[in-house]
Coordinates of C-alpha atoms in Angstrom, one line a residue:
Chain A
M1439 CA -37.0 9.7 18.6
K1440 CA -38.3 11.4 15.3
T1441 CA -37.8 14.5 17.2
M1442 CA -34.3 13.5 18.4
I1443 CA -33.6 12.9 14.3
K1444 CA -34.8 16.2 13.0
R1445 CA -32.5 17.7 15.8
G1446 CA -29.6 16.1 14.9
V1447 CA -30.2 16.7 11.2
M1448 CA -30.6 20.6 12.3
L1449 CA -27.3 20.4 14.5
G1450 CA -25.7 19.1 11.4
V1451 CA -26.5 21.1 9.2
L1452 CA -25.6 24.6 11.6
T1453 CA -22.3 22.8 12.0
L1454 CA -22.6 22.5 8.2
A1455 CA -23.3 25.9 7.1
A1456 CA -20.7 27.2 10.3
I1457 CA -17.6 25.9 9.0
P1458 CA -16.9 28.2 6.0
A1459 CA -17.3 31.3 8.0
F1460 CA -14.9 29.3 10.5
A1461 CA -12.6 28.0 8.4
E1462 CA -10.9 31.2 6.4
S1463 CA -9.8 33.2 9.5
S1464 CA -10.1 31.6 13.0
L1465 CA -9.1 28.5 11.9
E1466 CA -6.2 29.2 10.7
E1467 CA -5.5 32.1 13.9
Y1468 CA -6.6 29.5 16.4
F1469 CA -3.9 26.3 14.8
Y1470 CA -1.0 29.6 14.6
A1471 CA -0.9 30.3 17.8
S1472 CA 1.8 29.7 19.8
G1473 CA 3.9 28.4 17.1
K1474 CA 1.4 25.9 15.8
I1475 CA 1.8 24.0 19.6
K1476 CA -2.3 23.1 19.1
V1477 CA -1.3 21.2 15.9
V1478 CA 1.4 18.9 17.5
I1479 CA -2.3 18.7 20.5
A1480 CA -4.4 17.8 18.0
V1481 CA -2.7 15.6 16.3
A1482 CA -1.8 13.6 19.6
S1483 CA -5.1 13.5 20.9
I1484 CA -6.2 11.9 18.0
V1485 CA -3.8 9.1 17.8
L1486 CA -4.3 8.0 21.8
A1487 CA -8.2 8.1 20.9
G1488 CA -8.2 6.1 17.7
L1489 CA -5.7 3.7 20.2
V1490 CA -8.0 4.5 22.7
A1491 CA -11.9 3.6 20.4
Y1492 CA -9.5 0.6 19.3
V1493 CA -9.1 -0.9 22.0
I1494 CA -12.7 -0.4 23.4
I1495 CA -13.7 -2.1 20.1
L1496 CA -11.0 -5.2 21.6
D1497 CA -13.1 -5.0 25.2
K1498 CA -16.3 -5.0 23.7
K1499 CA -15.4 -8.3 21.6
V1500 CA -13.6 -9.9 24.7
K1501 CA -17.2 -8.6 26.5
N1502 CA -19.4 -11.0 23.9
L1503 CA -17.3 -14.0 24.0
E1504 CA -17.6 -13.8 27.4
K1505 CA -21.2 -13.3 27.7
K1506 CA -21.4 -16.6 25.4
K1507 CA -19.6 -18.6 27.8
Chain B
M806 CA 3.7 -11.2 24.4
K807 CA 6.5 -11.4 26.9
T808 CA 5.5 -9.2 30.5
W809 CA 9.1 -7.4 30.0
L810 CA 8.1 -6.5 26.6
K811 CA 5.5 -5.1 27.0
I812 CA 7.2 -3.1 30.2
V813 CA 9.4 -2.0 27.6
C814 CA 6.5 -1.0 25.7
I815 CA 5.3 0.8 28.2
A816 CA 8.2 2.6 29.0
L817 CA 8.8 3.8 25.9
L818 CA 5.4 5.0 25.0
A819 CA 6.0 7.4 28.3
Y820 CA 9.3 8.7 27.7
T821 CA 7.7 9.5 23.9
V822 CA 5.2 11.1 25.5
I823 CA 6.5 13.2 28.2
S824 CA 9.8 14.5 26.1
S825 CA 7.6 15.2 22.4
L826 CA 5.8 18.0 25.0
W827 CA 8.5 18.8 27.4
H828 CA 11.7 20.1 25.8
P829 CA 11.5 23.6 24.2
L830 CA 11.8 24.2 20.6
A831 CA 15.9 25.9 20.0
P832 CA 15.0 30.0 19.8
G833 CA 15.2 31.6 16.3
G834 CA 14.3 34.5 14.3
L835 CA 10.6 34.5 13.5
T836 CA 10.6 38.1 11.5
V837 CA 11.3 41.8 11.5
D838 CA 9.3 44.3 10.9
I839 CA 10.9 46.2 7.9
E840 CA 10.2 46.3 3.6
K841 CA 12.9 48.6 2.4
I842 CA 16.3 49.2 3.7
Q843 CA 18.1 52.6 2.7
P844 CA 21.7 54.2 3.3
G845 CA 21.7 55.4 6.8
P846 CA 20.2 54.6 9.5
N847 CA 17.0 51.9 9.3
T848 CA 15.5 51.0 12.6
F849 CA 13.4 47.9 13.1
T850 CA 12.2 45.6 15.5
F851 CA 13.9 42.2 15.3
T852 CA 11.4 39.4 17.1
G853 CA 12.8 35.9 17.5
Y854 CA 11.4 32.8 19.2
N855 CA 12.3 30.9 22.4
T856 CA 15.5 33.5 22.6
H857 CA 16.9 35.2 25.8
F858 CA 17.3 38.5 24.5
V859 CA 16.4 40.3 28.4
D860 CA 17.8 37.9 29.9
D861 CA 21.2 38.0 28.4
K862 CA 21.3 41.8 27.1
A863 CA 25.2 41.9 27.9
S864 CA 26.2 40.1 25.3
L865 CA 23.0 40.9 23.1
Q866 CA 24.1 41.7 19.2
V867 CA 21.7 42.5 16.6
F868 CA 23.6 43.2 12.9
V869 CA 22.2 43.0 8.8
A870 CA 24.1 41.0 6.8
S871 CA 24.6 41.7 2.9
G872 CA 26.1 38.1 1.7
S873 CA 29.0 37.5 4.0
T874 CA 29.7 40.9 5.0
Y875 CA 27.9 42.3 8.6
F876 CA 26.8 46.1 9.7
C877 CA 26.6 46.0 13.6
A878 CA 23.1 47.5 14.3
K879 CA 22.8 49.9 17.8
V880 CA 20.4 48.0 20.4
D881 CA 17.9 50.7 21.1
E882 CA 15.3 48.8 23.3
V883 CA 15.3 45.7 24.7
I884 CA 11.4 45.3 24.7
D885 CA 11.0 41.2 26.3
N886 CA 12.8 38.3 25.5
N887 CA 11.3 37.7 22.1
H888 CA 11.4 41.5 21.1
V889 CA 14.4 44.1 20.8
K890 CA 14.0 47.7 18.8
V891 CA 17.5 48.5 17.2
T892 CA 18.8 51.3 14.4
A893 CA 21.4 49.7 11.5
I894 CA 23.5 52.8 9.9
L895 CA 23.7 51.6 6.1
P896 CA 26.7 53.1 3.9
D897 CA 25.7 54.0 0.3
T898 CA 27.0 50.9 -1.6
L899 CA 26.1 47.0 -0.2
P900 CA 28.0 44.0 -1.7
S901 CA 25.4 42.0 -2.1
K902 CA 21.4 42.7 -2.3
D903 CA 21.1 39.1 -0.7
I904 CA 20.5 41.2 2.8
S905 CA 19.7 38.9 6.1
F906 CA 19.1 39.4 9.3
Y907 CA 20.6 38.0 12.7
S908 CA 20.8 38.1 16.3
N909 CA 22.8 36.4 18.6
T910 CA 23.7 35.6 22.8
N911 CA 25.6 33.6 24.2
T912 CA 22.5 31.9 25.4
D913 CA 20.8 31.8 22.3
G914 CA 23.8 31.2 20.0
T915 CA 22.5 32.6 16.6
V916 CA 19.2 32.9 14.8
Y917 CA 18.8 34.7 11.5
I918 CA 16.2 35.8 9.4
Q919 CA 16.0 35.7 6.1
K920 CA 13.5 37.7 4.5
P921 CA 13.1 39.2 0.6
I922 CA 14.4 43.3 1.3
D923 CA 14.2 45.6 -1.0
S924 CA 16.8 46.9 -2.4
R925 CA 17.3 48.1 -5.7
S926 CA 17.7 51.1 -5.0
F927 CA 21.3 50.8 -3.6
A928 CA 24.6 50.5 -6.1
F929 CA 25.8 47.6 -6.4
V930 CA 29.8 47.0 -5.7
D931 CA 32.2 43.7 -6.4
G932 CA 34.8 42.4 -3.7
F933 CA 33.5 45.5 -1.4
V934 CA 35.3 45.9 1.5
S935 CA 33.3 48.5 4.1
S936 CA 35.3 50.8 7.3
V937 CA 31.9 50.4 8.4
A938 CA 31.6 46.2 8.5
C939 CA 31.8 44.6 11.6
S940 CA 33.2 41.6 12.9
P941 CA 30.9 40.6 15.3
K942 CA 31.1 37.3 17.7
V943 CA 29.0 34.6 15.6
T944 CA 29.0 30.7 17.1
N945 CA 27.3 28.7 15.3
D946 CA 24.2 27.0 15.8
E947 CA 25.5 24.6 19.2
H948 CA 23.0 26.1 21.9
Q949 CA 23.9 24.4 25.0
N950 CA 19.7 23.4 25.6
F951 CA 18.6 20.7 25.2
G952 CA 16.1 21.8 22.1
Y953 CA 14.2 20.6 18.7
P954 CA 15.4 22.1 16.0
F955 CA 13.6 25.4 15.5
Q956 CA 12.6 25.7 11.5
V957 CA 10.1 27.7 9.8
I958 CA 7.0 27.7 9.2
I959 CA 7.0 24.2 11.1
F960 CA 8.1 25.4 14.1
E961 CA 6.5 23.5 17.2
S962 CA 4.4 21.6 14.6
I963 CA 8.0 19.7 14.7
R964 CA 6.9 17.6 17.6
N965 CA 4.5 15.8 15.4
L966 CA 7.4 13.8 14.4
M967 CA 7.3 11.6 17.3
W968 CA 3.3 11.2 16.8
H969 CA 2.8 11.0 12.6
V970 CA 5.5 9.2 11.6
P971 CA 5.3 6.1 14.4
M972 CA 1.9 5.4 13.0
W973 CA 3.2 4.4 9.9
F974 CA 6.7 2.4 11.2
T975 CA 4.1 0.4 12.7
M976 CA 1.4 0.0 9.8
F977 CA 4.7 -1.4 7.8
A978 CA 5.6 -3.8 10.8
L979 CA 2.2 -5.3 11.2
M980 CA 1.8 -5.9 7.4
L981 CA 5.5 -7.3 7.0
I982 CA 4.0 -9.8 9.4
S983 CA 0.9 -10.2 7.3
F984 CA 3.2 -11.4 4.6
I985 CA 5.0 -13.3 6.5
Q986 CA 2.3 -15.4 7.9
S987 CA 0.4 -14.8 3.8
I988 CA 3.7 -16.8 2.5
K989 CA 3.7 -19.1 5.4
I990 CA -0.5 -20.2 3.7
L991 CA 0.4 -21.1 0.8
N992 CA 3.8 -22.7 1.4
Q993 CA 1.4 -25.5 3.6
A994 CA -1.0 -25.4 1.0
G995 CA 2.2 -26.3 -1.3
R996 CA 3.3 -28.6 0.9
E997 CA -0.3 -30.6 1.2
A998 CA -0.4 -30.7 -1.7
K999 CA 2.2 -32.4 -3.5
A1000 CA 2.4 -35.2 -0.4
D1001 CA -1.3 -35.8 -1.3
V1002 CA -2.1 -36.6 2.7
A1003 CA -5.3 -36.3 3.7
M1004 CA -5.8 -32.5 3.9
D1005 CA -5.3 -30.2 7.4
F1006 CA -7.0 -27.1 8.3
S1007 CA -5.3 -26.4 11.1
K1008 CA -2.4 -25.0 10.2
I1009 CA -3.4 -23.2 7.2
K1010 CA -6.2 -21.8 9.9
L1011 CA -3.9 -20.5 12.6
F1012 CA -2.0 -18.5 10.0
D1013 CA -5.0 -16.9 8.6
T1014 CA -6.1 -15.8 11.7
K1015 CA -3.1 -14.7 12.2
A1016 CA -2.5 -12.9 8.9
A1017 CA -5.9 -11.5 9.2
S1018 CA -5.8 -10.0 12.6
S1019 CA -2.3 -8.1 11.9
A1020 CA -3.3 -6.3 8.7
G1021 CA -7.1 -5.5 11.1
T1022 CA -4.6 -3.7 13.6
G1023 CA -2.1 -2.1 10.9
L1024 CA -5.2 -0.8 8.9
V1025 CA -6.1 1.3 12.2
F1026 CA -2.1 2.3 12.9
C1027 CA -2.9 3.3 8.8
I1028 CA -6.7 5.3 10.0
L1029 CA -4.4 6.9 12.3
G1030 CA -1.4 7.9 9.5
L1031 CA -3.7 9.1 7.4
I1032 CA -6.1 11.9 9.6
T1033 CA -2.8 12.7 11.2
G1034 CA -1.1 13.3 8.0
S1035 CA -3.9 15.5 7.3
I1036 CA -4.2 17.6 9.5
W1037 CA -0.2 18.3 9.9
A1038 CA 0.0 18.9 6.0
R1039 CA -3.2 21.7 6.5
F1040 CA -1.1 24.0 9.2
T1041 CA 2.1 23.5 6.5
W1042 CA 1.5 22.9 3.6
G1043 CA -1.6 25.0 3.6
D1044 CA -4.3 21.9 2.1
W1045 CA -5.7 19.4 3.6
W1046 CA -4.6 16.9 0.7
T1047 CA -1.7 17.6 -1.5
N1048 CA -0.6 16.1 -4.7
D1049 CA 2.6 14.0 -2.9
P1050 CA 3.4 10.3 -4.2
Q1051 CA 3.7 9.2 -0.5
L1052 CA 0.1 11.1 0.7
N1053 CA -0.9 9.5 -2.7
G1054 CA 0.4 6.3 -2.5
A1055 CA -0.8 6.3 1.6
M1056 CA -4.2 5.7 0.3
V1057 CA -4.3 3.4 -2.0
V1058 CA -2.1 1.7 0.8
F1059 CA -5.7 1.7 2.5
L1060 CA -7.7 1.1 -0.2
M1061 CA -5.6 -2.3 -0.9
Y1062 CA -6.1 -3.1 2.7
V1063 CA -10.5 -2.2 2.5
A1064 CA -10.0 -4.8 -0.2
Y1065 CA -8.3 -8.0 1.0
F1066 CA -11.4 -7.4 4.0
I1067 CA -14.2 -7.1 0.7
L1068 CA -12.4 -10.3 -0.4
R1069 CA -11.9 -12.0 2.3
N1070 CA -15.3 -11.7 3.6
S1071 CA -16.7 -13.3 0.3
V1072 CA -15.5 -16.2 -0.1
N1073 CA -17.3 -18.4 2.6
D1074 CA -15.3 -21.4 2.5
E1075 CA -12.6 -21.7 4.9
E1076 CA -9.7 -23.2 3.4
K1077 CA -10.0 -20.9 -0.3
K1078 CA -10.6 -18.0 1.9
A1079 CA -7.3 -18.5 3.3
R1080 CA -5.7 -19.2 0.4
L1081 CA -6.9 -16.4 -1.7
A1082 CA -7.0 -14.1 0.8
A1083 CA -3.0 -14.8 1.6
I1084 CA -2.4 -14.6 -2.5
F1085 CA -4.2 -10.8 -2.9
N1086 CA -2.0 -10.0 0.4
I1087 CA 1.5 -10.8 -1.0
F1088 CA 0.8 -9.2 -4.3
A1089 CA -0.5 -6.1 -1.6
F1090 CA 2.6 -6.4 0.8
I1091 CA 4.8 -5.8 -2.5
L1092 CA 2.9 -3.0 -3.8
L1093 CA 2.9 -1.1 -0.2
V1094 CA 6.7 -1.6 -0.8
V1095 CA 6.8 -0.2 -3.8
L1096 CA 4.6 2.7 -3.2
L1097 CA 6.3 4.1 -0.1
M1098 CA 9.5 3.8 -0.5
V1099 CA 10.3 3.0 -3.9
M1100 CA 7.6 5.4 -6.3
P1101 CA 8.4 8.7 -3.9
R1102 CA 12.1 8.4 -4.5
F1103 CA 11.8 9.2 -8.3
A1104 CA 8.7 11.6 -7.7
E1105 CA 9.1 15.0 -6.5
G1106 CA 7.0 15.5 -3.5
L1107 CA 6.9 17.4 0.2
H1108 CA 8.3 15.0 1.9
P1109 CA 11.5 15.4 3.7
G1110 CA 14.1 13.4 2.0
K1111 CA 13.1 14.4 -1.1
S1112 CA 14.1 17.0 -3.7
G1113 CA 11.7 20.0 -3.2
N1114 CA 11.3 21.0 0.6
P1115 CA 14.9 22.2 1.4
A1116 CA 13.6 23.3 5.2
F1117 CA 13.2 19.5 6.1
S1118 CA 16.8 19.0 5.3
S1119 CA 18.5 19.0 8.4
Y1120 CA 16.3 16.6 9.8
D1121 CA 16.6 13.2 10.0
L1122 CA 20.1 14.7 11.3
D1123 CA 19.3 16.2 14.6
S1124 CA 20.3 14.9 17.8
S1125 CA 18.2 15.5 19.5
L1126 CA 15.0 14.5 17.3
R1127 CA 16.6 11.8 16.9
M1128 CA 16.8 10.5 21.4
V1129 CA 12.9 10.9 20.8
F1130 CA 12.7 9.4 17.6
Y1131 CA 13.7 6.1 17.5
P1132 CA 12.5 5.5 21.1
A1133 CA 8.9 6.8 19.3
C1134 CA 9.2 4.2 16.8
A1135 CA 9.8 1.3 18.9
G1136 CA 7.1 2.3 21.2
F1137 CA 4.6 2.5 18.9
I1138 CA 5.9 -0.4 16.8
L1139 CA 5.3 -2.3 20.4
L1140 CA 1.9 -1.7 20.8
G1141 CA 1.0 -2.6 17.7
I1142 CA 2.2 -5.8 17.6
W1143 CA 0.5 -5.5 21.4
L1144 CA -2.7 -4.5 20.3
Y1145 CA -2.8 -7.3 17.3
N1146 CA -2.0 -10.0 19.6
L1147 CA -4.9 -9.3 21.8
N1148 CA -7.0 -8.9 18.2
F1149 CA -5.9 -12.3 17.0
R1150 CA -6.5 -14.1 21.1
I1151 CA -9.8 -12.6 20.7
K1152 CA -10.2 -14.2 17.3
R1153 CA -9.0 -17.8 17.8
L1154 CA -11.6 -17.8 21.5
E1155 CA -14.4 -16.7 19.1
Q1156 CA -13.3 -19.7 16.4
E1157 CA -12.8 -22.1 19.2
N1158 CA -17.0 -21.0 20.0
E1159 CA -17.8 -21.1 17.5
N1160 CA -16.4 -24.9 16.4
N1161 CA -18.0 -25.8 20.2
D1162 CA -21.4 -24.7 19.3
Chain C
M1321 CA 7.0 -23.3 -26.5
S1322 CA 4.1 -25.7 -28.4
A1323 CA 2.0 -25.6 -26.1
F1324 CA 2.5 -21.7 -25.7
R1325 CA 1.2 -21.2 -28.9
A1326 CA -1.6 -24.1 -28.7
L1327 CA -3.1 -21.2 -25.9
W1328 CA -2.6 -17.9 -27.9
K1329 CA -4.5 -19.8 -30.3
K1330 CA -6.9 -20.8 -28.4
E1331 CA -7.5 -17.4 -27.1
L1332 CA -7.4 -15.5 -29.9
L1333 CA -10.3 -18.7 -31.2
L1334 CA -12.6 -17.8 -28.1
E1335 CA -12.3 -13.5 -29.3
F1336 CA -13.3 -14.8 -32.4
R1337 CA -15.7 -17.0 -31.3
Q1338 CA -17.6 -14.6 -29.5
K1339 CA -17.7 -11.6 -32.3
H1340 CA -20.2 -9.8 -30.6
A1341 CA -18.5 -9.0 -27.1
L1342 CA -15.6 -7.8 -28.9
A1343 CA -17.4 -5.5 -30.9
G1344 CA -19.6 -4.6 -27.6
I1345 CA -15.6 -3.6 -25.9
A1346 CA -15.0 -1.7 -29.0
M1347 CA -18.5 0.2 -28.7
Y1348 CA -17.6 0.4 -25.5
V1349 CA -14.7 2.7 -26.4
L1350 CA -16.3 4.8 -29.0
A1351 CA -19.2 5.4 -26.9
T1352 CA -16.3 6.5 -24.0
V1353 CA -14.4 8.8 -25.6
F1354 CA -17.7 10.4 -28.1
V1355 CA -19.1 11.5 -23.9
C1356 CA -15.5 12.8 -23.9
Y1357 CA -16.1 15.0 -26.6
L1358 CA -20.0 15.4 -25.9
S1359 CA -18.5 17.3 -22.2
L1360 CA -15.5 18.8 -23.2
E1361 CA -15.6 19.9 -26.8
R1362 CA -11.4 20.6 -27.0
I1363 CA -9.0 19.7 -24.6
E1364 CA -6.9 21.8 -23.7
S1365 CA -3.9 21.0 -22.3
E1366 CA -1.8 17.7 -22.7
Q1367 CA -2.5 16.6 -19.1
V1368 CA -5.9 16.9 -19.8
W1369 CA -5.8 14.9 -22.9
G1370 CA -3.2 12.0 -20.7
G1371 CA -5.1 11.9 -18.2
L1372 CA -9.3 11.1 -20.1
M1373 CA -7.1 8.8 -22.4
W1374 CA -6.1 6.3 -19.5
I1375 CA -9.1 6.9 -18.0
T1376 CA -10.6 5.1 -21.1
G1377 CA -7.8 2.8 -20.8
L1378 CA -8.6 1.7 -17.6
F1379 CA -12.3 0.9 -18.3
T1380 CA -11.6 -0.1 -21.4
A1381 CA -9.5 -2.6 -19.6
F1382 CA -11.8 -3.6 -16.7
N1383 CA -14.4 -4.8 -19.5
A1384 CA -12.2 -6.7 -21.0
M1385 CA -11.2 -8.3 -18.7
Q1386 CA -13.5 -9.1 -16.9
K1387 CA -14.7 -12.4 -18.6
T1388 CA -11.4 -13.7 -19.1
F1389 CA -11.9 -16.4 -17.2
Q1390 CA -15.6 -16.9 -16.8
Q1391 CA -16.4 -17.9 -20.7
E1392 CA -14.3 -20.9 -20.1
G1393 CA -16.0 -22.3 -17.4
G1394 CA -14.4 -24.9 -14.5
G1395 CA -14.9 -27.8 -17.5
T1396 CA -12.5 -26.3 -19.7
Q1397 CA -9.7 -25.3 -17.1
L1398 CA -9.7 -28.8 -15.8
Y1399 CA -9.2 -29.5 -19.4
L1400 CA -6.4 -26.6 -19.7
Y1401 CA -4.7 -27.8 -16.6
S1402 CA -4.4 -31.9 -16.8
L1403 CA -2.2 -30.4 -19.8
T1404 CA 0.0 -27.9 -19.0
S1405 CA 1.6 -25.7 -16.4
P1406 CA -0.6 -23.5 -14.8
R1407 CA 2.1 -21.3 -15.7
K1408 CA 2.0 -21.2 -18.9
I1409 CA -1.7 -20.8 -18.6
M1410 CA -1.4 -17.3 -16.6
L1411 CA 2.0 -16.4 -19.3
A1412 CA -0.4 -16.8 -22.7
K1413 CA -3.5 -15.3 -20.7
S1414 CA -1.6 -12.1 -19.5
L1415 CA 0.5 -11.8 -22.7
Y1416 CA -2.3 -12.0 -24.9
N1417 CA -4.3 -10.0 -22.8
A1418 CA -1.6 -6.9 -22.9
L1419 CA -2.0 -7.3 -26.9
L1420 CA -5.8 -6.6 -26.3
V1421 CA -5.4 -4.0 -24.6
A1422 CA -2.6 -2.6 -26.2
V1423 CA -5.4 -2.7 -29.3
L1424 CA -8.2 -1.6 -27.8
N1425 CA -5.8 1.5 -26.6
V1426 CA -5.1 2.5 -30.1
V1427 CA -8.6 1.8 -31.3
S1428 CA -8.7 5.0 -28.8
L1429 CA -5.9 6.9 -29.6
F1430 CA -7.5 6.9 -33.5
F1431 CA -10.7 7.9 -31.7
F1432 CA -9.3 10.5 -29.4
L1433 CA -7.5 12.0 -32.8
L1434 CA -10.9 11.9 -34.6
F1435 CA -12.6 13.7 -32.4
F1436 CA -9.9 16.0 -30.4
G1437 CA -8.0 16.3 -33.6
D1438 CA -4.8 16.6 -33.3
E1439 CA -3.5 20.3 -32.1
M1440 CA -2.1 18.8 -28.4
L1441 CA 0.0 16.8 -30.7
G1442 CA 2.1 19.3 -32.1
K1443 CA 5.5 18.6 -29.8
T1444 CA 4.8 14.8 -29.0
D1445 CA 7.4 12.6 -29.1
F1446 CA 5.5 9.4 -30.5
Y1447 CA 7.5 7.3 -29.8
Q1448 CA 7.3 7.8 -26.4
L1449 CA 4.2 7.9 -27.0
F1450 CA 3.6 4.0 -28.2
S1451 CA 6.0 2.7 -26.0
G1452 CA 4.1 4.6 -23.2
L1453 CA 0.7 2.9 -24.8
I1454 CA 2.1 -0.3 -24.9
L1455 CA 3.6 -0.1 -20.9
G1456 CA 0.0 0.8 -20.1
S1457 CA -1.6 -1.7 -21.9
S1458 CA 0.5 -3.7 -20.4
G1459 CA 0.8 -3.8 -16.6
L1460 CA -3.0 -2.7 -17.6
G1461 CA -3.8 -6.2 -18.7
I1462 CA -1.3 -8.5 -16.7
T1463 CA -2.6 -6.7 -13.6
L1464 CA -6.5 -7.6 -13.8
T1465 CA -5.9 -10.7 -15.3
F1466 CA -4.1 -12.1 -12.1
V1467 CA -7.3 -9.7 -10.6
S1468 CA -10.4 -11.5 -12.5
G1469 CA -8.3 -14.7 -11.9
L1470 CA -9.0 -13.9 -8.4
S1471 CA -12.3 -13.1 -8.3
Y1472 CA -13.4 -15.6 -10.7
K1473 CA -12.1 -18.3 -7.6
S1474 CA -13.7 -16.8 -5.0
G1475 CA -16.9 -16.9 -6.4
A1476 CA -18.0 -13.4 -5.6
G1477 CA -18.8 -12.4 -9.2
V1478 CA -17.9 -9.4 -11.2
G1479 CA -18.3 -6.9 -9.2
L1480 CA -15.0 -7.7 -6.7
V1481 CA -13.0 -6.8 -10.1
A1482 CA -13.1 -3.8 -9.6
I1483 CA -12.8 -3.3 -5.8
L1484 CA -9.5 -5.3 -6.3
G1485 CA -8.2 -4.2 -8.8
F1486 CA -9.0 -0.4 -8.2
P1487 CA -6.6 -0.1 -5.4
V1488 CA -3.6 -2.1 -7.2
I1489 CA -4.0 -0.4 -10.5
I1490 CA -3.9 3.0 -9.2
P1491 CA 0.3 3.0 -9.3
L1492 CA 0.1 2.3 -12.7
L1493 CA -2.6 4.6 -13.5
I1494 CA -0.6 7.5 -12.0
T1495 CA 3.0 6.6 -13.6
I1496 CA 1.4 6.1 -17.0
V1497 CA -0.9 9.2 -16.8
R1498 CA 2.4 11.5 -16.4
F1499 CA 4.8 9.4 -19.3
T1500 CA 1.6 10.1 -21.7
T1501 CA 1.8 13.9 -20.4
G1502 CA 5.2 14.5 -19.7
A1503 CA 5.5 12.6 -24.3
M1504 CA 3.1 14.8 -25.0
I1505 CA 4.6 17.8 -23.6
G1506 CA 7.7 17.0 -25.5
L1507 CA 10.2 16.0 -23.0
S1508 CA 13.5 14.1 -23.6
W1509 CA 14.0 10.4 -22.8
L1510 CA 16.6 11.0 -20.1
E1511 CA 13.9 13.5 -18.3
N1512 CA 11.1 10.9 -19.0
G1513 CA 13.3 7.9 -17.7
L1514 CA 12.3 7.5 -14.8
N1515 CA 8.5 7.5 -15.0
L1516 CA 9.7 4.7 -17.7
L1517 CA 11.2 2.8 -15.3
V1518 CA 8.6 2.6 -12.8
L1519 CA 6.9 2.0 -15.3
L1520 CA 9.2 -0.8 -16.5
I1521 CA 9.5 -1.9 -12.2
L1522 CA 5.7 -2.1 -11.8
N1523 CA 4.8 -4.0 -15.0
G1524 CA 7.8 -6.5 -14.0
S1525 CA 6.3 -6.7 -10.2
A1526 CA 3.6 -7.5 -11.9
L1527 CA 4.4 -10.3 -14.4
L1528 CA 6.9 -12.1 -12.0
L1529 CA 4.1 -12.1 -8.9
S1530 CA 1.3 -13.2 -10.8
L1531 CA 3.5 -16.0 -12.4
L1532 CA 4.2 -17.2 -8.4
L1533 CA 1.1 -16.4 -6.9
F1534 CA -1.1 -18.5 -10.0
P1535 CA -0.4 -22.1 -9.6
Y1536 CA -1.5 -21.3 -5.6
L1537 CA -4.8 -20.0 -7.2
W1538 CA -6.0 -22.2 -9.3
R1539 CA -5.6 -25.3 -7.3
E1540 CA -9.2 -26.4 -6.1

């Protein structure tokens, strides 16, 4: 368990350290390519992912109700 | 919720998903690789987006406009559908320093690029009529194919209109339901106090559960709206967060409804909880209307329909967008109501279980 | 009308009977402005001046409003409600608190002038500055009175005032900072008019809503 937390922290730190290097040029390059269509894909997938996550939360509540009965 | 409404909801959302991604963007002009124009021949490459230079080579025309006078350019080489190399021969004097570049084909109609061009070395003559000026065939922007309007900076991300904006419409619809239920709570509480009958909490509790579950679902759509808005802003305006009245208002709305749930959780007495939460909810909804509908009209901002953003001005009028935008809003609102309904039913069952225990 | 006057008198008496509380708030204002001075030394833009002034004003108002319902206790309130209508009580309390916040803000403006000097006030339209001071203070007073009533009734303690109050007060704060900055830059009434209009709308709707909703709040 402890090593897992350590690994998680390390991964987080490394990701954070990588962001500034990635953010400046590649992020814009990546998203500006082919007429910014990737922005649309990002936005649409966030909407869908958010709604699915909400449905999963509701599903969990239903499961709890079923268990009690 | 009625079954046919669910079917309508699914159909509308399917239509939204497909057509928001399916239809192409209308043709438009991207750039020209020229910084400075001079008298005599000027050679440059005109870059378009979604244009058909090769497919419609026969009708292709490129010209340089100075004010409202056009100078035809000779097509040297059509590189591909989006690139064409041309040479324009310009006179010693130009009528206007307002230079723009046009290309014209039968398929695409006229597309143009406005670019700040250095023309300081030019003599400036009023009322100039040139013998070299040509009269090109300028068709208007009506293109034959269905396509979303081409706008500089936004480009393809105009499709986000069908994803980002309905989030706010849905949130508003759900908060409106919550507001109406809150009014019902206060109305019921007032009636019971006046009639001096034995208090019957079941009705108040029903309204309260409805108000809370619709506000909860509304908050989900608010969060989605904030996140998608932040991403769209980053790649349009350059920052994850900009000082725009609508953006700040949305954040305040989010905070208000979080406070609503904190208030609910901090009161133990059921009847009092319903009453206090309803009072705060009414206050919050009125502020929501002021924040998202009144204040942005008074302040300068980046969102469309207000000052400071000419790029979006043709936005709400475009029929191709409207054909998808309205169904998208209706679909997402129906989905929101559906989810609220589920949330409400789950909460009711939970309450029944608690009572049975 | 006489009930209204009596209620005002009651609020004033309560305030002056607890002189230490009033002195505490005045000290709070002084300390806040002094901390601003220590950390900035001089203010070089109108926007910073306006922002600092209203952040000070906001926290002062929060401090002053927190006790507005707490100090009277349940017995007093029950007695008052048997005498007059809850709307009158709310109106008297709101207006009294608006005045209190306005006085405190004038004090804070005085301290600002004392520490930072008047070099930023060269172009200021003082009529606008003072009308902004009054409208901003009344907005803070009215809204926070209502919110503190709400949190008092919830029985969750004073912490809830901040949680409920902050989101509700932000629109007012943004507008008043903008209006004050405009007044200090030297905008005309017409140029600054939209901010004034929004301030009036926010003030009016806060007062209207608190009068409308308070009868439902006080009932046990």
